[in-house]
CSV table of C-alpha atoms in Angstrom, one decimal:
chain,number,residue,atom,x,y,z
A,1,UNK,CA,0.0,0.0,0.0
A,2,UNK,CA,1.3,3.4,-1.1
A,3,UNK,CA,2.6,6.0,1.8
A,4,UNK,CA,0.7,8.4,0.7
A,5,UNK,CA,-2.7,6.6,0.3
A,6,UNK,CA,-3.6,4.9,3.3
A,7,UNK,CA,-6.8,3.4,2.8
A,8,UNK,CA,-8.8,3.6,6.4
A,9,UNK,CA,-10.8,0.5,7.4
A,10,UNK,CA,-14.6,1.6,8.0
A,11,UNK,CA,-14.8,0.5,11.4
A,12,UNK,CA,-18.5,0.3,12.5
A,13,UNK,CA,-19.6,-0.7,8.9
A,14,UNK,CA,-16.7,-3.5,9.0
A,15,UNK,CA,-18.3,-4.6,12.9
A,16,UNK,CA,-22.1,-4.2,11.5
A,17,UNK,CA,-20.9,-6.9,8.5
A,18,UNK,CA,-19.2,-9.2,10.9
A,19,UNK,CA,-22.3,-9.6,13.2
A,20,UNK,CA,-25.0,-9.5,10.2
A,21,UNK,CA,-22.9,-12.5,8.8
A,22,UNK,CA,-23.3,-14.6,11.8
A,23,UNK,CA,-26.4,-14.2,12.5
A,24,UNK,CA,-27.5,-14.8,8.9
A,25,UNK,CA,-26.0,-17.7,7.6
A,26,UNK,CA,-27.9,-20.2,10.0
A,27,UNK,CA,-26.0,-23.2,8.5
A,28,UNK,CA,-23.0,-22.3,9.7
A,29,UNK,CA,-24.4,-20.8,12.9
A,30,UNK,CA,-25.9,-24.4,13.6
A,31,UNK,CA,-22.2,-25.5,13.4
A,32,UNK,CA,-21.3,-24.5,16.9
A,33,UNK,CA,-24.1,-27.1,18.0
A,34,UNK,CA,-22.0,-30.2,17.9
A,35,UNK,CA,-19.3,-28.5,19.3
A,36,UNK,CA,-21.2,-27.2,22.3
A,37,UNK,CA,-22.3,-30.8,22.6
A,38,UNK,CA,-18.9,-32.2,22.3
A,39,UNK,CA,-17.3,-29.5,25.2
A,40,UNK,CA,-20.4,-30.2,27.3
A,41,UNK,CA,-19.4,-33.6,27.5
A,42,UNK,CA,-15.8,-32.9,28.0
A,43,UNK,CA,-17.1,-30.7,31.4
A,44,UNK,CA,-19.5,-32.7,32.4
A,45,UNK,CA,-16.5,-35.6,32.2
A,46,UNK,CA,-13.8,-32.9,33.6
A,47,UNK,CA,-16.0,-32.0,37.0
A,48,UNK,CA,-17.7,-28.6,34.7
A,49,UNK,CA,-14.6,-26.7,35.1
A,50,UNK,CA,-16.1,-23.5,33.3
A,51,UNK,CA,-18.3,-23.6,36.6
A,52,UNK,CA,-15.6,-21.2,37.7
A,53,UNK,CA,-16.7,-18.2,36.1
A,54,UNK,CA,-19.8,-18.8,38.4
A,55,UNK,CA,-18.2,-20.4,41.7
A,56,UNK,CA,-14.7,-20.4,43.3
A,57,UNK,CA,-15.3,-23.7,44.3
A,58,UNK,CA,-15.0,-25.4,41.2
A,59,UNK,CA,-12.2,-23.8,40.2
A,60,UNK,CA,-9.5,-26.8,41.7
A,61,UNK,CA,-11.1,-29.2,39.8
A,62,UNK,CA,-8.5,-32.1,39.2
A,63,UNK,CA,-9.2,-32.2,35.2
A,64,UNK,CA,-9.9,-28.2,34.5
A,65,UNK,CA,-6.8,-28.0,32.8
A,66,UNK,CA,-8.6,-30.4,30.1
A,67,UNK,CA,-11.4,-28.4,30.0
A,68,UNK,CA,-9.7,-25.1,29.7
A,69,UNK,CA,-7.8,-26.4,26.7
A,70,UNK,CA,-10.8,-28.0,24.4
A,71,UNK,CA,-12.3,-24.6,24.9
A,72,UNK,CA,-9.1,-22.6,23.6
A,73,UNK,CA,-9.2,-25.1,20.5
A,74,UNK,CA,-12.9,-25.4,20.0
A,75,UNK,CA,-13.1,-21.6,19.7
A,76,UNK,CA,-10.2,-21.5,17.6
A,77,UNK,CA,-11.5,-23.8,15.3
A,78,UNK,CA,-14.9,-22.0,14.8
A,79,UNK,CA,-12.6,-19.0,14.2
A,80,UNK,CA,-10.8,-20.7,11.5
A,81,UNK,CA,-13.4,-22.3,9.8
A,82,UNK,CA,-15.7,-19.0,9.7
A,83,UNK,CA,-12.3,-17.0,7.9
A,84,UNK,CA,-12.1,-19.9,5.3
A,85,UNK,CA,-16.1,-19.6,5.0
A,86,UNK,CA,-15.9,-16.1,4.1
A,87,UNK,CA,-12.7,-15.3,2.7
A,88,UNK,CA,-12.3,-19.2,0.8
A,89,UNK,CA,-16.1,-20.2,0.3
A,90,UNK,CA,-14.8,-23.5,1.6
A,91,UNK,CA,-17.0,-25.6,3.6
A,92,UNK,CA,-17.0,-26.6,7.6
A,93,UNK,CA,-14.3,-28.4,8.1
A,94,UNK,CA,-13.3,-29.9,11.7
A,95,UNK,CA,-11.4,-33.5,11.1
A,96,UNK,CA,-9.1,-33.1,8.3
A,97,UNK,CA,-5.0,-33.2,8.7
A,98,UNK,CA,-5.4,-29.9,6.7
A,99,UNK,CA,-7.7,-28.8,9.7
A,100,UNK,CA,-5.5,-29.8,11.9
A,101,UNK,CA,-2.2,-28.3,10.7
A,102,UNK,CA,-3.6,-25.3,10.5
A,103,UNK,CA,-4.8,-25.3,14.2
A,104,UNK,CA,-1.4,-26.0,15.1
A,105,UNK,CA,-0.4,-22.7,13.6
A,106,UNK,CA,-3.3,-21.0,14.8
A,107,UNK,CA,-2.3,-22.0,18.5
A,108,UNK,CA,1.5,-21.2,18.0
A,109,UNK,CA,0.4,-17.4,16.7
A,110,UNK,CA,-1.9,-17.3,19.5
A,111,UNK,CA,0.9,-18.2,22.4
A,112,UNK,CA,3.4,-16.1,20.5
A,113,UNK,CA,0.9,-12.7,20.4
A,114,UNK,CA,0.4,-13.3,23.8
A,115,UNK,CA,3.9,-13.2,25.1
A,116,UNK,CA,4.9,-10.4,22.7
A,117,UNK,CA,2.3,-8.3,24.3
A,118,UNK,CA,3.2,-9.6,27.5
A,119,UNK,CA,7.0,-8.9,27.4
A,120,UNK,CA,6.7,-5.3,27.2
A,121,UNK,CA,3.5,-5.3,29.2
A,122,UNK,CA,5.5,-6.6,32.3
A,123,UNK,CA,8.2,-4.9,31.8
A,124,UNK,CA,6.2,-0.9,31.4
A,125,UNK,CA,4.5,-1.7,34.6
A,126,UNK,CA,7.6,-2.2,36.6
A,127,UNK,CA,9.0,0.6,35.7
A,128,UNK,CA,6.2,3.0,36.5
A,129,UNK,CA,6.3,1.2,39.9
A,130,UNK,CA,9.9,1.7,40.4
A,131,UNK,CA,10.0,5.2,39.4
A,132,UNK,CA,6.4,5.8,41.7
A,133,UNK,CA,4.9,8.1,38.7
A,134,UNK,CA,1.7,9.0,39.4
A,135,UNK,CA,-1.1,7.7,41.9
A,136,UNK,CA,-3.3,5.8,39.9
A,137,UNK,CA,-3.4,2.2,40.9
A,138,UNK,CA,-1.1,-0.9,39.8
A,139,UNK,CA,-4.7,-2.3,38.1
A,140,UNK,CA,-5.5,1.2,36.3
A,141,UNK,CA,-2.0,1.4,35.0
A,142,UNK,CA,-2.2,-2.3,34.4
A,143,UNK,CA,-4.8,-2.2,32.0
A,144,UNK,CA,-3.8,1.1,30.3
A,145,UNK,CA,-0.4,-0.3,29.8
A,146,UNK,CA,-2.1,-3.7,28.0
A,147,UNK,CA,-4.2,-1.6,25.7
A,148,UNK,CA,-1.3,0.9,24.9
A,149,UNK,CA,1.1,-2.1,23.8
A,150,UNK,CA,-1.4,-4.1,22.0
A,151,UNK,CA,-2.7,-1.4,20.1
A,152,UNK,CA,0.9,-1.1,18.8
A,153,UNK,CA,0.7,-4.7,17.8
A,154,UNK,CA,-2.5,-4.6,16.4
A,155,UNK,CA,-1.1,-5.4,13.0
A,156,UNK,CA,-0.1,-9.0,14.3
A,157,UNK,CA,-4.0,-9.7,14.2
A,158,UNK,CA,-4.1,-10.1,10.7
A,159,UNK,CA,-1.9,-13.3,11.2
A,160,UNK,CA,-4.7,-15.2,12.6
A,161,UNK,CA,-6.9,-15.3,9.6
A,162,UNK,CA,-3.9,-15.8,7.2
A,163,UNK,CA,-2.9,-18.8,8.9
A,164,UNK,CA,-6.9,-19.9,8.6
A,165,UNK,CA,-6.6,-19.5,4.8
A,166,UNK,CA,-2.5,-20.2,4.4
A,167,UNK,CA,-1.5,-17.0,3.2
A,168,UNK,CA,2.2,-17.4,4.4
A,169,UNK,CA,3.3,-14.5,2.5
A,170,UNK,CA,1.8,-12.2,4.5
A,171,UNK,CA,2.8,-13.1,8.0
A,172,UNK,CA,6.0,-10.7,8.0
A,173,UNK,CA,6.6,-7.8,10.5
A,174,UNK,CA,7.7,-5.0,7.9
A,175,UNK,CA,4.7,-5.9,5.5
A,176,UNK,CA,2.3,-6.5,8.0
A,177,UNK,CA,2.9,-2.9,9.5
A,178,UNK,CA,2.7,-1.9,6.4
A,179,UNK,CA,-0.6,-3.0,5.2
A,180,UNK,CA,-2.3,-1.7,8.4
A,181,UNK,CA,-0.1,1.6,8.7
A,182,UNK,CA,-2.6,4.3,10.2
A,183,UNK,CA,-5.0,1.6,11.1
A,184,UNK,CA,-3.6,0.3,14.5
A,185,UNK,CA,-6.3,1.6,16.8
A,186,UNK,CA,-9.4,0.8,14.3
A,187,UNK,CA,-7.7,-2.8,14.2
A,188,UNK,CA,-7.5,-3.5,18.1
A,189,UNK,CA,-11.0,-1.4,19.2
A,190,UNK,CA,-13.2,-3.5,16.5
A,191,UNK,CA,-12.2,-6.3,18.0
A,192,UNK,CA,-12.7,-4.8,21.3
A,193,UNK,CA,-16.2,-4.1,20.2
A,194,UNK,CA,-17.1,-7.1,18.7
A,195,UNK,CA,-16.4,-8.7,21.9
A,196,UNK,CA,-18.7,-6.4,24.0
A,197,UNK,CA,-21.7,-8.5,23.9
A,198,UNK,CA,-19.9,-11.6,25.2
A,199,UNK,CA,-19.0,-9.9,28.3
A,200,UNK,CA,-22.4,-8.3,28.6
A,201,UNK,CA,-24.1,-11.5,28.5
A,202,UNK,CA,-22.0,-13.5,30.9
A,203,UNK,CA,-21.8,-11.0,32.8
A,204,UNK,CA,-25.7,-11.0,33.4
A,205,UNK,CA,-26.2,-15.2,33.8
A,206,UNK,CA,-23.4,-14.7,36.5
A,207,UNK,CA,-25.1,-12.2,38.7
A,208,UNK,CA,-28.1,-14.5,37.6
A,209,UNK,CA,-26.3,-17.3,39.0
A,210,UNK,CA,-25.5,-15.5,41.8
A,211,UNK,CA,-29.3,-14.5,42.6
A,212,UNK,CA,-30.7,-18.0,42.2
A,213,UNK,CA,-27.8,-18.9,44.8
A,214,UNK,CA,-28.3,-22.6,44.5
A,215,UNK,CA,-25.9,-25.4,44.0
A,216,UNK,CA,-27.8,-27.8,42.2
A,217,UNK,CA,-26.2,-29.9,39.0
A,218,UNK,CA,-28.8,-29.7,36.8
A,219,UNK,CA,-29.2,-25.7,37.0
A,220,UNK,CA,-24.9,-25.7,37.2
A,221,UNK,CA,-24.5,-27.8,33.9
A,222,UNK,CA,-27.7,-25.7,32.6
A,223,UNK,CA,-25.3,-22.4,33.7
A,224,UNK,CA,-22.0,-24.3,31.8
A,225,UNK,CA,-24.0,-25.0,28.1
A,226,UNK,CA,-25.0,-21.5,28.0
A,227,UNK,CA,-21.4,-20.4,28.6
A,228,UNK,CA,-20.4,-22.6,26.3
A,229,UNK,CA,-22.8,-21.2,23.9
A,230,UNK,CA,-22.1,-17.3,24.1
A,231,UNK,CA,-18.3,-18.4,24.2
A,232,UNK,CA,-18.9,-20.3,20.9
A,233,UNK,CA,-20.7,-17.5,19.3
A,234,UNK,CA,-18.4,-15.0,20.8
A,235,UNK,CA,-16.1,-17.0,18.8
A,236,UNK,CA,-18.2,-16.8,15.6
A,237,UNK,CA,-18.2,-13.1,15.6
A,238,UNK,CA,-14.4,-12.7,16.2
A,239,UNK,CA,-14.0,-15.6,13.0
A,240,UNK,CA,-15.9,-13.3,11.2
A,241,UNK,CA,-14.3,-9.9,12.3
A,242,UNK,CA,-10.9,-10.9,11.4
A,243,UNK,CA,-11.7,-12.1,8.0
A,244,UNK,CA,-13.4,-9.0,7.3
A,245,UNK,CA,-10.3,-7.2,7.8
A,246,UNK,CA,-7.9,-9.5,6.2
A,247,UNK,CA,-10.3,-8.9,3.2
A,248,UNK,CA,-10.1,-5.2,3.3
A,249,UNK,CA,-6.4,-4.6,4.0
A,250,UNK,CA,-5.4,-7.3,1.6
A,251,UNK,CA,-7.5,-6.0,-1.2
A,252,UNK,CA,-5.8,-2.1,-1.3
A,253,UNK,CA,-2.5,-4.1,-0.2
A,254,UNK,CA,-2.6,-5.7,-4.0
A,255,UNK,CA,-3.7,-2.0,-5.5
């Protein structure tokens, strides 16, 4: 993309697209079913680990370490398959070696975002603490630190769905930078956004939860499917958010 002609990604018109497309193509909306079927199993098996999010007592479950890790892959799978959906046309696909290979990529990017962000994370809000600037507390600086560095490598979110489709070329510092130049903030709030109603929901079943203020299975495994749900669809919307803008910034990229 050209210095001087930075194309701007239309931020609440690229979030509008990635919910309408969810929420419109019921077939693969209906593809999170199984899955949700398959992890409530898994919990169900694993003691309901996810039961966490509503209680402190099940969060020492022997087998939540299981849990915790389906979840990670099952929502990275619906990511990947809703990026080759929209930006491949290709059909659902969750059993493949080609599936698979690609998860394994997906997960490496993921672990390696996280510590890159991390890193500097860490290291920001020790210094503020050793140089005592300012009075606003460890969490508030924290958090503002967090955003501040991952808006900077907001850029690195477009290796998510290029691993989904196998666009290799792409997943370079210098050209990624590139492609998003003047873009970083639109990049790491849409996905912010698109988030939102994940934790707005949760947030309501667990003060829910906490009103009904009964531990009974049923109602806790009834709590865990519809976690498993909005974390699934949660999952759909993010698929769909980061194909969008692979789309976009690959299309003036090539202009």
């Amino acid at each position: 993309m050209p210095k001087n002609n930075i194309k701007y990604l239309p931020f609440w018109e690229t979030i509008g697209r990635s919910f309408k497309y969810v929420l419109k193509n019921r077939i693969l909306l209906k593809a999170i079913i199984p899955v949700v079927g398959f992890l409530a199993v898994i919990q169900i098996v694993c003691g309901m680990p996810s039961m966490c999010a509503f209680s402190a007592s099940y969060c020492n479950q022997g087998f939540s370490f299981i849990g915790t890790i389906t979840l990670i892959i099952a929502a990275a799978g619906i990511i990947i398959n809703y990026c080759r959906s929209i930006i491949c046309k290709a059909e659902i696909d969750y059993l493949s070696k080609n599936f698979w290979r690609r998860m394994g990529w997906y997960l490496l990017a993921s672990i390696s975002l996280a510590i890159i962000i991390s890193i500097p994370t860490f290291a920001t809000i020790v210094l503020i603490s050793l140089l005592n600037l300012g009075d606003l507390p460890t969490s508030i600086l924290s958090i503002m630190s967090l955003i501040g560095i991952s808006i900077v490598f907001a850029p690195l979110f477009l290796v998510f769905p290029a691993v989904a489709v196998e666009d290799y070329t792409i997943i370079n510092w210098s050209k990624l930078y590139n492609m998003v130049k003047g873009n970083f903030n639109a990049v790491f709030w849409g996905q912010f956004v698109i988030m939102m109603p994940y934790w707005i929901v949760f947030r309501m079943f667990a003060e829910i939860y906490k009103l009904i203020a009964i531990d009974n299975y049923i109602i806790n495994l009834l709590f865990v499917i519809i976690i498993l749900i909005i974390g699934m669809l949660d999952a759909c919307f993010k698929g769909a958010y980061f194909a969008h803008i692979y789309q976009f910034f690959k299309f003036y990229n090539k202009k």
